[in-house]
Coordinates of C-alpha atoms and ligand atoms in Angstrom, one line a residue:
X1044 CA 30.8 54.1 -55.6
X1045 CA 29.2 50.7 -54.8
X1046 CA 28.9 47.9 -57.3
X1047 CA 25.5 46.4 -57.5
X1048 CA 24.4 43.0 -58.9
X1049 CA 20.7 42.8 -59.6
X1050 CA 19.3 39.2 -59.8
X1051 CA 15.9 39.4 -61.4
X1052 CA 16.6 42.8 -63.0
X1053 CA 13.8 42.5 -65.5
X1054 CA 11.1 42.2 -62.9
X1055 CA 9.1 44.6 -60.8
X1056 CA 11.7 45.0 -58.0
X1057 CA 14.3 45.1 -60.8
X1058 CA 12.5 48.2 -62.1
X1059 CA 12.5 49.9 -58.7
X1060 CA 16.2 49.1 -58.4
X1061 CA 16.9 50.6 -61.8
X1062 CA 15.0 53.8 -60.7
X1063 CA 17.2 54.0 -57.6
X1064 CA 20.4 53.6 -59.6
X1065 CA 19.2 56.3 -62.1
X1066 CA 18.8 58.8 -59.3
X1067 CA 22.2 58.0 -57.8
X1068 CA 24.6 57.4 -60.7
X1069 CA 27.6 58.6 -58.6
X1070 CA 26.8 56.2 -55.7
X1071 CA 25.9 53.0 -57.4
X1072 CA 26.7 51.2 -60.6
X1073 CA 25.4 48.0 -62.0
X1074 CA 28.0 45.3 -62.3
X1075 CA 25.7 42.3 -63.1
X1076 CA 22.2 42.0 -64.3
X1077 CA 20.1 38.7 -64.6
X1078 CA 16.9 37.6 -66.1
X1079 CA 15.2 34.2 -66.3
X1080 CA 14.2 34.1 -70.0
X1081 CA 13.3 37.6 -71.0
X1082 CA 16.4 38.4 -73.2
X1083 CA 14.7 41.4 -74.8
X1084 CA 14.1 43.2 -71.6
X1085 CA 17.6 42.4 -70.4
X1086 CA 19.1 43.8 -73.6
X1087 CA 17.4 47.1 -72.9
X1088 CA 18.8 47.2 -69.3
X1089 CA 22.3 46.3 -70.5
X1090 CA 22.1 49.1 -73.0
X1091 CA 21.2 51.6 -70.3
X1092 CA 23.3 50.3 -67.3
X1093 CA 26.4 48.8 -69.1
X1094 CA 27.1 46.0 -66.5
X1095 CA 30.2 43.8 -66.8
X1096 CA 28.0 40.6 -66.8
X1097 CA 24.5 39.9 -68.1
X1098 CA 22.9 36.5 -67.4
X1099 CA 20.0 34.7 -68.9
X1100 CA 19.4 31.9 -66.3
X1101 CA 17.2 29.6 -68.4
X1102 CA 17.5 30.4 -72.1
X1103 CA 20.4 30.7 -74.6
X1104 CA 22.3 34.0 -75.0
X1105 CA 20.9 35.9 -77.9
X1106 CA 23.0 35.5 -81.1
X1107 CA 22.8 39.0 -82.4
X1108 CA 24.2 41.1 -79.6
X1109 CA 25.8 44.4 -80.4
X1110 CA 29.5 44.8 -79.5
X1111 CA 30.1 46.2 -76.0
X1112 CA 31.8 45.7 -72.7
X1113 CA 29.2 43.3 -71.3
X1114 CA 29.9 39.6 -71.1
X1115 CA 26.7 37.6 -71.8
X1116 CA 26.3 34.1 -70.2
X1117 CA 23.5 31.7 -69.6
X1118 CA 22.7 29.0 -67.1
X1119 CA 22.5 28.4 -63.4
X1120 CA 26.2 28.7 -62.7
X1121 CA 26.3 32.1 -64.5
X1122 CA 23.5 33.2 -62.1
X1123 CA 25.6 32.1 -59.1
X1124 CA 28.6 33.9 -60.6
X1125 CA 26.5 37.1 -60.8
X1126 CA 25.6 36.7 -57.2
X1127 CA 29.3 36.4 -56.2
X1128 CA 30.7 38.9 -58.8
X1129 CA 34.0 40.2 -57.4
X1130 CA 33.0 43.9 -58.2
X1131 CA 29.6 43.6 -56.5
X1132 CA 29.4 45.1 -53.0
X1133 CA 25.7 44.6 -52.9
X1134 CA 23.5 41.9 -54.4
X1135 CA 19.8 42.7 -54.9
X1136 CA 18.1 39.4 -54.9
X1137 CA 14.8 40.0 -56.7
X1138 CA 14.3 36.5 -58.0
X1139 CA 10.9 34.8 -57.5
X1140 CA 10.5 31.7 -55.5
X1141 CA 12.7 29.0 -54.0
X1142 CA 15.1 29.5 -56.9
X1143 CA 16.4 32.5 -55.0
X1144 CA 17.8 30.5 -52.1
X1145 CA 21.1 29.3 -53.6
X1146 CA 22.1 32.7 -55.0
X1147 CA 21.4 34.2 -51.5
X1148 CA 23.6 31.6 -49.9
X1149 CA 26.4 32.1 -52.5
X1150 CA 26.4 35.9 -52.1
X1151 CA 26.4 35.7 -48.3
X1152 CA 29.2 33.2 -48.3
X1153 CA 31.2 35.6 -50.5
X1154 CA 30.7 38.3 -47.9
X1155 CA 28.3 40.5 -49.9
X1156 CA 25.5 42.6 -48.6
X1157 CA 22.3 40.9 -49.9
X1158 CA 19.4 43.4 -50.3
X1159 CA 16.8 40.7 -50.0
X1160 CA 13.5 40.9 -51.9
X1161 CA 13.4 37.2 -52.4
X1162 CA 11.6 36.4 -49.1
X1163 CA 11.5 32.7 -50.2
X1164 CA 15.2 32.4 -49.4
X1165 CA 14.6 32.9 -45.7
X1166 CA 11.3 31.0 -45.7
X1167 CA 12.9 27.9 -47.3
X1168 CA 16.3 28.0 -45.8
X1169 CA 16.3 30.4 -42.9
X1170 CA 18.8 28.6 -40.7
X1171 CA 21.1 28.1 -43.7
X1172 CA 20.9 31.7 -44.7
X1173 CA 21.8 33.0 -41.2
X1174 CA 24.7 30.5 -41.0
X1175 CA 26.0 31.6 -44.5
X1176 CA 25.9 35.2 -43.4
X1177 CA 27.7 34.4 -40.1
X1178 CA 30.4 32.3 -41.8
X1179 CA 30.9 34.4 -44.9
X1180 CA 30.7 37.8 -43.3
X1181 CA 27.8 38.7 -45.5
X1182 CA 24.9 40.9 -44.4
X1183 CA 21.1 40.8 -45.1
X1184 CA 19.1 44.0 -45.5
X1185 CA 15.4 43.6 -46.3
X1186 CA 13.8 45.0 -49.4
X1187 CA 10.2 43.9 -48.5
X1188 CA 8.5 47.2 -47.4
X1189 CA 7.2 45.6 -44.2
X1190 CA 10.7 44.4 -43.1
X1191 CA 12.3 47.7 -44.2
X1192 CA 9.7 49.4 -42.0
X1193 CA 10.6 47.2 -39.0
X1194 CA 14.3 47.7 -39.5
X1195 CA 13.7 51.5 -39.5
X1196 CA 11.5 51.3 -36.4
X1197 CA 14.1 49.2 -34.6
X1198 CA 16.8 51.7 -35.1
X1199 CA 18.1 52.6 -31.7
X1200 CA 16.0 50.0 -29.9
X1201 CA 17.6 47.1 -28.0
X1202 CA 16.4 43.7 -28.9
X1203 CA 15.2 43.0 -25.4
X1204 CA 13.0 46.1 -25.5
X1205 CA 10.9 44.8 -28.4
X1206 CA 7.5 43.4 -27.3
X1207 CA 6.0 42.6 -30.7
X1208 CA 6.2 43.2 -34.5
X1209 CA 3.0 44.1 -36.3
X1210 CA 3.1 43.5 -40.1
X1211 CA 0.5 45.3 -42.1
X1212 CA -1.3 43.7 -45.1
X1213 CA -3.4 45.5 -47.7
X1214 CA -5.9 42.6 -47.6
X1215 CA -5.6 42.3 -51.4
X1216 CA -8.5 42.6 -53.9
X1217 CA -10.9 40.2 -52.1
X1218 CA -10.8 41.6 -48.6
X1219 CA -14.4 42.8 -48.9
X1220 CA -15.8 40.4 -51.4
X1221 CA -18.7 38.1 -50.3
X1222 CA -17.1 34.7 -49.5
X1223 CA -19.3 32.8 -51.9
X1224 CA -17.9 34.9 -54.8
X1225 CA -14.3 34.0 -54.0
X1226 CA -14.7 30.5 -55.3
X1227 CA -15.1 31.8 -58.8
X1228 CA -12.5 34.6 -59.0
X1229 CA -10.3 34.6 -62.1
X1230 CA -6.6 35.3 -62.4
X1231 CA -7.5 38.7 -63.8
X1232 CA -9.5 39.5 -60.7
X1233 CA -6.7 38.3 -58.4
X1234 CA -4.0 40.3 -60.3
X1235 CA -5.9 43.6 -59.7
X1236 CA -4.1 44.6 -56.5
X1237 CA -5.6 47.7 -54.9
X1238 CA -2.4 49.4 -53.8
X1239 CA 0.8 47.7 -55.1
X1240 CA 2.0 47.1 -58.7
X1241 CA 4.1 43.9 -58.4
X1242 CA 5.0 40.7 -60.3
X1243 CA 2.2 38.2 -60.8
X1244 CA 3.3 35.6 -58.2
X1245 CA 3.6 38.0 -55.3
X1246 CA 0.3 39.6 -56.4
X1247 CA -1.6 36.3 -56.1
X1248 CA 0.2 35.7 -52.8
X1249 CA -1.2 39.1 -51.7
X1250 CA -4.7 38.0 -52.7
X1251 CA -4.5 34.8 -50.7
X1252 CA -2.4 36.4 -47.9
X1253 CA 0.1 33.6 -48.3
X1254 CA 2.4 36.5 -48.9
X1255 CA 1.8 37.7 -45.3
X1256 CA 2.6 34.3 -43.9
X1257 CA 5.8 34.2 -45.9
X1258 CA 6.6 37.6 -44.5
X1259 CA 5.9 36.5 -40.9
X1260 CA 8.5 33.7 -41.4
X1261 CA 10.9 36.1 -43.0
X1262 CA 10.5 38.5 -40.0
X1263 CA 11.1 35.7 -37.6
X1264 CA 14.5 34.9 -39.2
X1265 CA 15.5 38.5 -40.0
X1266 CA 14.8 39.9 -36.6
X1267 CA 15.1 36.9 -34.3
X1268 CA 11.6 37.3 -32.9
X1269 CA 9.4 34.4 -31.9
X1270 CA 6.2 33.7 -33.7
X1271 CA 4.1 34.4 -30.6
X1272 CA 5.4 38.0 -30.9
X1273 CA 4.7 38.6 -34.6
X1274 CA 1.2 39.6 -35.7
X1275 CA -0.4 40.8 -38.9
X1276 CA -3.1 43.3 -39.3
X1277 CA -5.1 44.4 -42.4
X1278 CA -4.5 48.0 -43.3
X1279 CA -6.1 48.6 -46.7
X1280 CA -4.5 51.9 -47.5
X1281 CA -0.9 50.5 -47.4
X1282 CA 0.4 53.7 -45.8
X1283 CA 1.8 52.2 -42.6
X1284 CA 4.3 49.6 -43.7
X1285 CA 4.6 47.9 -40.3
X1286 CA 4.9 48.7 -36.6
X1287 CA 7.1 47.7 -33.7
X1288 CA 5.8 47.8 -30.1
X1289 CA 8.3 48.2 -27.3
X1290 CA 8.0 46.9 -23.8
X1291 CA 6.9 50.3 -22.5
X1292 CA 3.9 50.3 -24.8
X1293 CA 5.2 52.7 -27.4
X1294 CA 4.3 51.8 -31.0
X1295 CA 6.7 52.9 -33.7
X1296 CA 5.4 52.9 -37.3
X1297 CA 7.0 53.7 -40.7
X1298 CA 4.8 55.4 -43.2
X1299 CA 4.7 56.6 -46.8
X1300 CA 2.8 56.2 -50.0
X1301 CA 3.3 52.7 -51.5
X1302 CA 6.5 52.5 -53.5
X1303 CA 9.3 49.9 -53.5
X1304 CA 11.9 52.4 -54.5
X1305 CA 12.4 53.7 -51.0
X1306 CA 12.8 50.2 -49.4
X1307 CA 15.3 49.3 -52.2
X1308 CA 17.3 52.4 -51.6
X1309 CA 17.3 51.9 -47.8
X1310 CA 18.5 48.3 -48.3
X1311 CA 21.4 49.7 -50.3
X1312 CA 22.3 52.6 -47.9
X1313 CA 21.4 51.2 -44.4
X1314 CA 22.1 52.5 -41.8
X1315 CA 22.6 55.7 -43.7
X1316 CA 20.1 57.6 -45.9
X1317 CA 20.4 59.3 -49.2
X1318 CA 18.1 62.0 -50.6
X1319 CA 15.5 60.6 -53.0
X1320 CA 12.8 62.1 -55.2
X1321 CA 9.6 60.1 -54.8
X1322 CA 5.9 61.0 -54.2
X1323 CA 6.1 62.5 -50.7
X1324 CA 3.6 61.5 -48.0
X1325 CA 0.9 64.1 -47.3
X1326 CA -1.3 63.0 -44.3
X1327 CA -4.2 65.1 -45.5
X1328 CA -4.2 63.8 -49.1
X1329 CA -3.5 60.3 -47.7
X1330 CA -6.8 60.3 -45.9
X1331 CA -7.9 58.1 -43.0
X1332 CA -5.9 55.0 -42.0
X1333 CA -8.0 52.0 -41.0
X1334 CA -7.2 48.5 -39.6
X1335 CA -8.9 45.2 -39.4
X1336 CA -8.1 41.8 -38.0
X1337 CA -7.0 39.1 -40.5
X1338 CA -10.0 36.9 -41.3
X1339 CA -8.4 33.5 -41.4
X1340 CA -11.6 31.9 -42.8
X1341 CA -11.3 34.2 -45.8
X1342 CA -7.5 33.8 -46.0
X1343 CA -6.7 30.1 -45.0
X1344 CA -3.3 30.3 -46.7
X1345 CA -2.2 32.8 -44.1
X1346 CA -3.1 30.5 -41.2
X1347 CA -1.4 27.6 -42.9
X1348 CA 1.8 29.5 -43.5
X1349 CA 1.9 30.7 -39.9
X1350 CA 1.5 27.1 -38.7
X1351 CA 4.3 26.0 -41.0
X1352 CA 6.5 28.7 -39.6
X1353 CA 5.7 27.6 -36.0
X1354 CA 6.4 24.0 -37.0
X1355 CA 9.8 25.0 -38.3
X1356 CA 12.2 22.6 -40.0
X1357 CA 11.3 22.0 -43.6
X1358 CA 7.6 22.8 -43.2
X1359 CA 8.0 26.4 -44.4
X1360 CA 9.8 25.1 -47.5
X1361 CA 6.9 22.7 -48.2
X1362 CA 4.4 25.5 -47.6
X1363 CA 6.3 27.7 -50.1
X1364 CA 6.7 25.0 -52.8
X1365 CA 3.1 23.9 -52.6
X1366 CA 2.1 27.5 -52.9
X1367 CA 4.4 28.2 -55.9
X1368 CA 3.0 25.2 -57.8
X1369 CA -0.7 26.0 -56.9
X1370 CA -0.3 29.7 -57.8
X1371 CA 1.3 28.8 -61.2
X1372 CA -1.6 26.4 -61.8
X1373 CA -4.2 29.1 -60.9
X1374 CA -2.6 31.6 -63.2
X1375 CA -2.6 29.1 -66.0
X1376 CA -6.4 28.6 -65.4
X1377 CA -5.9 25.0 -64.2
X1378 CA -7.2 25.3 -60.7
X1379 CA -9.6 27.6 -58.7
X1380 CA -8.5 30.2 -56.3
X1381 CA -9.6 28.3 -53.2
X1382 CA -7.6 25.2 -54.4
X1383 CA -4.4 27.1 -53.7
X1384 CA -5.0 26.9 -50.0
X1385 CA -6.4 23.4 -50.2
X1386 CA -3.3 22.2 -52.0
X1387 CA -1.0 23.7 -49.4
X1388 CA -3.0 22.2 -46.6
X1389 CA -2.8 18.7 -48.3
X1390 CA 1.0 19.0 -48.7
X1391 CA 1.6 20.2 -45.1
X1392 CA -0.7 17.4 -43.8
X1393 CA 1.2 14.7 -45.5
X1394 CA 4.8 16.0 -45.0
X1395 CA 6.8 14.2 -42.2
X1396 CA 8.6 17.3 -41.0
X1397 CA 12.4 17.2 -40.4
X1398 CA 15.2 19.6 -39.6
X1399 CA 17.0 22.0 -42.0
X1400 CA 20.6 21.0 -41.6
X1401 CA 21.8 21.2 -45.2
X1402 CA 20.6 22.6 -48.6
X1403 CA 19.7 19.0 -49.6
X1404 CA 17.1 18.9 -46.8
X1405 CA 15.5 22.0 -48.3
X1406 CA 15.7 20.7 -51.9
X1407 CA 14.2 17.3 -50.9
X1408 CA 11.3 19.0 -49.2
X1409 CA 10.8 21.4 -52.0
X1410 CA 10.9 18.7 -54.7
X1411 CA 8.5 16.4 -52.7
X1412 CA 6.0 19.3 -52.2
X1413 CA 6.1 20.2 -55.9
X1414 CA 5.3 16.6 -56.9
X1415 CA 2.7 16.2 -54.2
X1416 CA 0.9 19.4 -55.1
X1417 CA 0.8 18.6 -58.8
X1418 CA -0.6 15.2 -58.0
X1419 CA -3.2 16.7 -55.6
X1420 CA -4.3 19.3 -58.2
X1421 CA -4.5 16.7 -61.0
X1422 CA -6.7 14.5 -58.9
X1423 CA -9.0 17.1 -57.5
X1424 CA -12.0 17.2 -59.8
X1425 CA -13.4 20.6 -58.8
X1426 CA -10.0 22.2 -59.6
X1427 CA -9.6 20.7 -63.0
Ligands
NDP917 P1 8.8 39.6 -61.1 O1 8.0 38.4 -61.5 O2 8.3 40.9 -61.5 O3 10.3 39.4 -61.5 C1 11.1 38.3 -61.2 C2 12.5 38.4 -61.8 O4 13.2 37.2 -61.5 C3 12.5 38.6 -63.3 O5 13.7 39.2 -63.6 C4 12.6 37.1 -63.8 O6 13.1 37.0 -65.1 C5 13.5 36.5 -62.8 N1 13.2 35.1 -62.5 C6 12.0 34.5 -62.2 N2 12.1 33.2 -62.0 C7 13.4 32.9 -62.1 C8 14.2 31.7 -61.9 N3 13.6 30.6 -61.6 N4 15.5 31.8 -62.1 C9 16.1 33.0 -62.4 N5 15.5 34.1 -62.5 C10 14.1 34.1 -62.4 O7 8.9 39.5 -59.5 P2 8.9 40.7 -58.4 O8 9.9 41.7 -58.8 O9 7.5 41.1 -58.2 O10 9.3 39.9 -57.1 C11 10.6 39.4 -56.9 C12 10.7 39.0 -55.4 O11 10.5 40.2 -54.6 C13 9.7 38.0 -54.9 O12 10.3 37.2 -54.0 C14 8.6 38.8 -54.3 O13 7.9 38.2 -53.3 C15 9.5 39.9 -53.7 N6 8.8 41.2 -53.5 C16 8.2 41.9 -54.5 C17 7.6 43.1 -54.3 C18 7.1 43.9 -55.5 O14 6.7 45.0 -55.3 N7 7.1 43.4 -56.7 C19 7.4 43.7 -53.0 C20 8.1 42.9 -52.0 C21 8.7 41.7 -52.2 P3 12.2 37.2 -66.5 O15 11.8 38.6 -66.6 O16 13.1 36.7 -67.5 O17 11.1 36.2 -66.2

């Protein structure tokens, strides 16, 4: 029986993790669950999964809790304590944004397996995350479906035999929209993802393809592959979750109907597999599989993120923070969809890049980019 801490248990990946735990109650039990502010949803989860610890990261503990074995705590330190809970063998990091980095570092330093959905951890602090795993004896397994696919394709393949990684992208809701209409899209338009049902931030990132850039950077750190050997291709059906080409020209792909439950399960069981009941792939029902090049004129945030990855240092953290701020502003109706990429470009243009040696380097870049992006969006008349 493995103890599992779920950071961000009340979110979309949290729901997939709960489904996995439900199917395997004799293999996994929840030891810690966390939410940001949604105490109501966390209460329901606690009533079902009976963890030892429940954490509200940024709101008070509710005053009218029923008696039970669960200790309730609030605040940032409590979140870090959930990430390092002594009974947790595996920590699922399903937090959104750069806020996930410190819990990832803490869990890896404590020797945990981190099932990483929070791609921003690697984007912002890739070198620190790898170092924390090396020193603490922790281990990273990817939850992102693309990286789970690559991990599965790499099984039995030597690193030197890999020619390139090909990440697939659905292309989001605006893949085929006339370019002139994209300037006026609303948050509701952008939240209507064609193939995946996810939290709002990653759904907007999928519409701009910033998400694919974040995933390219994530793949670079996870698999130790250079940016010149990582590509992305649009695959609107989201059936092939990614591919690996080997030096002999073979291309390995991992497939299935879109669900995050299978990647979550694999991140928990890797390198083993457990039986699982989910909608099974039927090639006939699945229909034709098509592919298109990424159109960087349509998706400038993708190109910007790729450039930030190549630049290295704190540039990816700046890319991520600018994107987080601009996405929040777009969702709040305070800037247009194209302003997301414009704000990112402005921040990256003005940032004097430097190395990532310490967490403070990342936090300084992140803080600067948040301020710079807010200033940029406040000053830009067309976005207001
Ligand atoms: P959601 O928005 O659905 O859930 C986020 C969870 O994290 C919630 O439990 C939320 O709590 C909590 N949370 C948010 N911000 C903070 C914070 N600052 N401090 C502490 N807790 C916080 O997100 P998703 O589940 O969609 O995504 C989670 C991560 O997984 C992201 O990095 C995303 O890119 C990645 N991912 C998601 C996929 C998906 O299918 N959803 C697919 C692949 C990757 P509360 O409910 O209280 O707000």
